[in-house]
Each structure stands twice: as structure tokens, then as C-alpha cells.
Amino acid sequence: MSVISLEHTAVPADTGEVTLLIARRVEPGYEAAFEFWAKGILESAAAFPGHLGYGFFRSSGGAAPWFLVHRFRDEAACRAWQESPERASWFADCEGHHHSEVARRTLTGMETWFAKPGSTRPAPPRWKMAISATLAIYPISVLGSLFLLPRLTTLPLLVSSAVVACVFNVLMTYVAMPAVSRLLRRWLTP
């Protein structure tokens, strides 16, 4: 799949944020009309209060679905968009685009780290996600204490804390959590 746009990909654990993943199948020959419609609805949602970012993933070909991703500040913002006249007008104006929804998932907090694209299987239980996150953050904390913190002692507390938070967040999101969730895949979702 090719990515057109994905804004703000790092998701803090359990902040109340909601990620909405929608898979739509498009009939051959109607891809351009669907893409125009999808970009329009995504941009309309982006201007909506509480919307934090979006993503659009083209189909990898054949019967593979297209994916639309919305991120919201909280459940209330997500629900407000879902029930809005703006969203309803986009769906009222999609005649002839020949596409249909094939899957939808709503993810909150840490579930986004465990979601497999294109899958509708439920997230693991929270206690398993907590153990997995602990296993991911532990080596980062140890290595950060050994190598990063000693180099930040001359900085003001707020600056050094911001550096640590950024480094830890990036390592958790792009290195540790993907590795841990891959290693524990069978245990997390038997």
C-alpha cells in the first residue's frame, strides 16, 4: 500500500485519544472517483473540532481494500464527527463511486500499537498490553539512564525532561513496541 498522508503518527499511551480505522473496497474503474471523495471527507474531518490527524492508504491492488484513518482527541469528538451533518453530506454525495465499507475498528490508547492493518480482530486484554508496554519501556529506561541522562545533567529540568520524553516516545513507537508486539504476537492474540 502506498501512503498519501499520515499526520502525527506517534500515539501516547492511554490519553483518551481515539483512532478510527475504516477499510473500503472500491470496484475496478472507480478508483479516481473514490480517491477524490475520500480526500474530501478526510479534509472535511480535519477541520472538525477535536480531529488530530488522518491517513489515507491506497489499495495494494486487486480486491485489497483502501484504508482511511482518523484520530480524535477523545470519544466525544469522534462521536460528534460521526453524527455531524458534514459527514452525512459526504455520504449523501457518494453515489456512483462504487465503494463499500468492509471493516471498521475504533482504537483507544495503547490498542493502536497492537492493531494489525487490515485486521478486524479485537485488541488484546489491557493487562497483556500493560505487560508488553513494560517489557518495551524497560530496556529503553535502562539504556536512557546509562547513556542519555548523564549527558543532560547541565540542561534545565524542563529541557532535559522534554528530550527524554521525545527520545523515549520515538523509540517506543517505532522500535520497541513493534518489536515486542511481533515477538509476543501469539501470546497477545492466541
CSV table of C-alpha atoms in Angstrom, one decimal:
chain,number,residue,atom,x,y,z
A,1,MET,CA,0.0,0.0,0.0
A,2,SER,CA,1.2,3.5,-0.7
A,3,VAL,CA,0.7,6.3,1.8
A,4,ILE,CA,-0.7,9.6,0.7
A,5,SER,CA,-0.8,11.4,4.0
A,6,LEU,CA,-0.4,10.4,7.6
A,7,GLU,CA,-0.2,13.2,10.2
A,8,HIS,CA,1.1,12.8,13.7
A,9,THR,CA,1.8,9.1,13.9
A,10,ALA,CA,3.1,8.8,17.5
A,11,VAL,CA,0.3,7.9,19.8
A,12,PRO,CA,0.7,8.4,23.5
A,13,ALA,CA,-0.5,5.5,25.6
A,14,ASP,CA,-4.0,5.9,27.1
A,15,THR,CA,-4.5,9.6,26.7
A,16,GLY,CA,-8.2,9.2,25.7
A,17,GLU,CA,-7.4,9.6,22.0
A,18,VAL,CA,-9.5,7.6,19.6
A,19,THR,CA,-8.3,6.2,16.3
A,20,LEU,CA,-10.9,5.2,13.7
A,21,LEU,CA,-9.7,2.8,11.0
A,22,ILE,CA,-12.1,2.3,8.0
A,23,ALA,CA,-11.5,-0.2,5.2
A,24,ARG,CA,-13.4,0.3,2.0
A,25,ARG,CA,-13.5,-1.8,-1.1
A,26,VAL,CA,-13.6,0.0,-4.5
A,27,GLU,CA,-14.9,-1.5,-7.7
A,28,PRO,CA,-12.3,-1.5,-10.5
A,29,GLY,CA,-12.6,1.6,-12.7
A,30,TYR,CA,-13.9,3.8,-9.9
A,31,GLU,CA,-10.6,4.4,-8.1
A,32,ALA,CA,-10.3,8.1,-9.2
A,33,ALA,CA,-13.8,9.0,-8.1
A,34,PHE,CA,-13.3,7.2,-4.8
A,35,GLU,CA,-9.9,8.9,-4.1
A,36,PHE,CA,-11.5,12.3,-4.8
A,37,TRP,CA,-14.3,11.5,-2.4
A,38,ALA,CA,-12.0,10.1,0.3
A,39,LYS,CA,-9.6,13.1,0.2
A,40,GLY,CA,-12.6,15.4,0.5
A,41,ILE,CA,-14.1,13.6,3.6
A,42,LEU,CA,-10.7,13.4,5.2
A,43,GLU,CA,-10.0,17.1,4.7
A,44,SER,CA,-13.5,18.0,6.0
A,45,ALA,CA,-13.0,15.9,9.1
A,46,ALA,CA,-9.5,17.5,9.6
A,47,ALA,CA,-11.3,20.9,10.1
A,48,PHE,CA,-13.6,19.4,12.6
A,49,PRO,CA,-13.1,20.2,16.4
A,50,GLY,CA,-11.1,17.5,18.2
A,51,HIS,CA,-9.7,16.0,15.0
A,52,LEU,CA,-6.0,15.3,15.5
A,53,GLY,CA,-4.9,13.9,12.1
A,54,TYR,CA,-5.7,11.5,9.3
A,55,GLY,CA,-4.2,8.9,7.0
A,56,PHE,CA,-5.1,7.6,3.6
A,57,PHE,CA,-3.7,4.3,2.3
A,58,ARG,CA,-4.3,3.2,-1.3
A,59,SER,CA,-5.2,-0.4,-2.1
A,60,SER,CA,-2.3,-2.7,-2.8
A,61,GLY,CA,-4.3,-4.0,-5.8
A,62,GLY,CA,-6.9,-6.5,-6.7
A,63,ALA,CA,-9.6,-6.9,-4.1
A,64,ALA,CA,-7.5,-5.4,-1.3
A,65,PRO,CA,-9.3,-2.5,0.5
A,66,TRP,CA,-8.4,1.1,0.8
A,67,PHE,CA,-7.9,2.5,4.3
A,68,LEU,CA,-9.0,5.8,5.9
A,69,VAL,CA,-7.7,6.7,9.3
A,70,HIS,CA,-9.0,9.4,11.6
A,71,ARG,CA,-7.5,10.4,15.0
A,72,PHE,CA,-9.6,12.3,17.5
A,73,ARG,CA,-8.9,14.0,20.8
A,74,ASP,CA,-11.5,11.8,22.6
A,75,GLU,CA,-14.6,9.6,22.2
A,76,ALA,CA,-16.9,12.7,22.3
A,77,ALA,CA,-15.0,14.3,19.3
A,78,CYS,CA,-15.2,11.1,17.4
A,79,ARG,CA,-18.9,10.7,18.0
A,80,ALA,CA,-19.6,14.3,17.1
A,81,TRP,CA,-17.8,13.8,13.7
A,82,GLN,CA,-19.7,10.5,13.1
A,83,GLU,CA,-23.0,12.2,13.8
A,84,SER,CA,-22.3,15.5,12.0
A,85,PRO,CA,-24.2,17.0,9.1
A,86,GLU,CA,-20.8,17.5,7.3
A,87,ARG,CA,-20.1,13.8,7.4
A,88,ALA,CA,-23.6,12.9,6.4
A,89,SER,CA,-23.4,15.3,3.3
A,90,TRP,CA,-20.3,13.5,2.1
A,91,PHE,CA,-22.0,10.1,2.3
A,92,ALA,CA,-25.1,11.6,0.6
A,93,ASP,CA,-22.9,12.7,-2.3
A,94,CYS,CA,-21.0,9.4,-3.0
A,95,GLU,CA,-23.5,7.9,-5.5
A,96,GLY,CA,-21.7,6.4,-8.4
A,97,HIS,CA,-18.4,5.9,-6.6
A,98,HIS,CA,-19.0,2.2,-6.3
A,99,HIS,CA,-17.3,1.6,-2.9
A,100,SER,CA,-18.4,-0.1,0.2
A,101,GLU,CA,-17.2,-0.3,3.8
A,102,VAL,CA,-15.8,-3.8,4.6
A,103,ALA,CA,-14.3,-3.2,8.1
A,104,ARG,CA,-14.2,-0.6,10.8
A,105,ARG,CA,-12.3,-0.5,14.1
A,106,THR,CA,-12.2,2.0,16.8
A,107,LEU,CA,-9.0,2.0,18.8
A,108,THR,CA,-8.2,3.9,22.0
A,109,GLY,CA,-4.9,4.4,23.9
A,110,MET,CA,-2.4,1.5,23.6
A,111,GLU,CA,-4.6,-0.6,21.3
A,112,THR,CA,-3.2,1.4,18.4
A,113,TRP,CA,0.2,-0.2,19.0
A,114,PHE,CA,-1.3,-3.7,18.7
A,115,ALA,CA,-3.6,-3.2,15.7
A,116,LYS,CA,-2.6,-5.0,12.6
A,117,PRO,CA,-3.6,-3.0,9.5
A,118,GLY,CA,-6.4,-4.7,7.6
A,119,SER,CA,-7.4,-6.8,10.5
A,120,THR,CA,-10.6,-6.5,12.5
A,121,ARG,CA,-9.6,-8.8,15.3
A,122,PRO,CA,-10.0,-7.3,18.8
A,123,ALA,CA,-7.2,-5.8,20.7
A,124,PRO,CA,-5.5,-7.9,23.4
A,125,PRO,CA,-6.7,-7.6,27.1
A,126,ARG,CA,-5.4,-4.4,28.8
A,127,TRP,CA,-3.3,-6.5,31.2
A,128,LYS,CA,-1.4,-8.1,28.3
A,129,MET,CA,-0.9,-4.7,26.7
A,130,ALA,CA,0.4,-3.3,30.0
A,131,ILE,CA,2.9,-6.2,30.4
A,132,SER,CA,4.0,-5.7,26.7
A,133,ALA,CA,4.5,-2.0,27.2
A,134,THR,CA,6.5,-2.6,30.4
A,135,LEU,CA,8.7,-5.1,28.5
A,136,ALA,CA,9.2,-2.4,25.8
A,137,ILE,CA,9.9,0.5,28.1
A,138,TYR,CA,12.3,-1.3,30.5
A,139,PRO,CA,15.3,-1.6,28.2
A,140,ILE,CA,14.8,2.0,26.9
A,141,SER,CA,14.7,3.2,30.5
A,142,VAL,CA,17.9,1.3,31.5
A,143,LEU,CA,19.8,2.5,28.4
A,144,GLY,CA,18.5,6.0,28.8
A,145,SER,CA,19.6,6.1,32.4
A,146,LEU,CA,23.1,4.8,31.4
A,147,PHE,CA,23.7,6.8,28.3
A,148,LEU,CA,21.3,9.7,27.8
A,149,LEU,CA,20.6,11.1,31.3
A,150,PRO,CA,24.3,11.7,32.2
A,151,ARG,CA,24.7,13.9,29.1
A,152,LEU,CA,21.6,16.0,30.1
A,153,THR,CA,22.6,17.0,33.6
A,154,THR,CA,23.7,20.5,32.6
A,155,LEU,CA,20.4,21.3,31.0
A,156,PRO,CA,17.4,22.8,32.9
A,157,LEU,CA,15.0,20.1,34.2
A,158,LEU,CA,12.2,21.1,31.7
A,159,VAL,CA,14.5,20.9,28.7
A,160,SER,CA,16.1,17.6,29.8
A,161,SER,CA,12.7,16.1,30.5
A,162,ALA,CA,11.4,17.1,27.1
A,163,VAL,CA,14.4,15.5,25.4
A,164,VAL,CA,13.9,12.3,27.4
A,165,ALA,CA,10.2,12.2,26.6
A,166,CYS,CA,10.8,12.7,22.9
A,167,VAL,CA,13.5,10.1,22.6
A,168,PHE,CA,11.5,7.6,24.7
A,169,ASN,CA,8.3,8.2,22.7
A,170,VAL,CA,10.1,7.8,19.3
A,171,LEU,CA,11.9,4.6,20.5
A,172,MET,CA,8.6,3.2,22.0
A,173,THR,CA,6.6,3.9,18.9
A,174,TYR,CA,9.0,2.9,16.1
A,175,VAL,CA,11.3,0.4,17.7
A,176,ALA,CA,10.3,-1.2,21.0
A,177,MET,CA,6.5,-1.7,20.6
A,178,PRO,CA,6.7,-3.0,17.1
A,179,ALA,CA,9.4,-5.5,18.2
A,180,VAL,CA,7.6,-6.5,21.4
A,181,SER,CA,4.2,-6.9,19.7
A,182,ARG,CA,5.8,-9.0,17.0
A,183,LEU,CA,7.7,-11.2,19.5
A,184,LEU,CA,4.6,-11.7,21.7
A,185,ARG,CA,2.0,-11.9,18.8
A,186,ARG,CA,0.8,-15.5,19.7
A,187,TRP,CA,0.6,-14.7,23.4
A,188,LEU,CA,-1.2,-11.4,22.9
A,189,THR,CA,-3.9,-12.8,20.5
A,190,PRO,CA,-3.9,-16.5,20.6
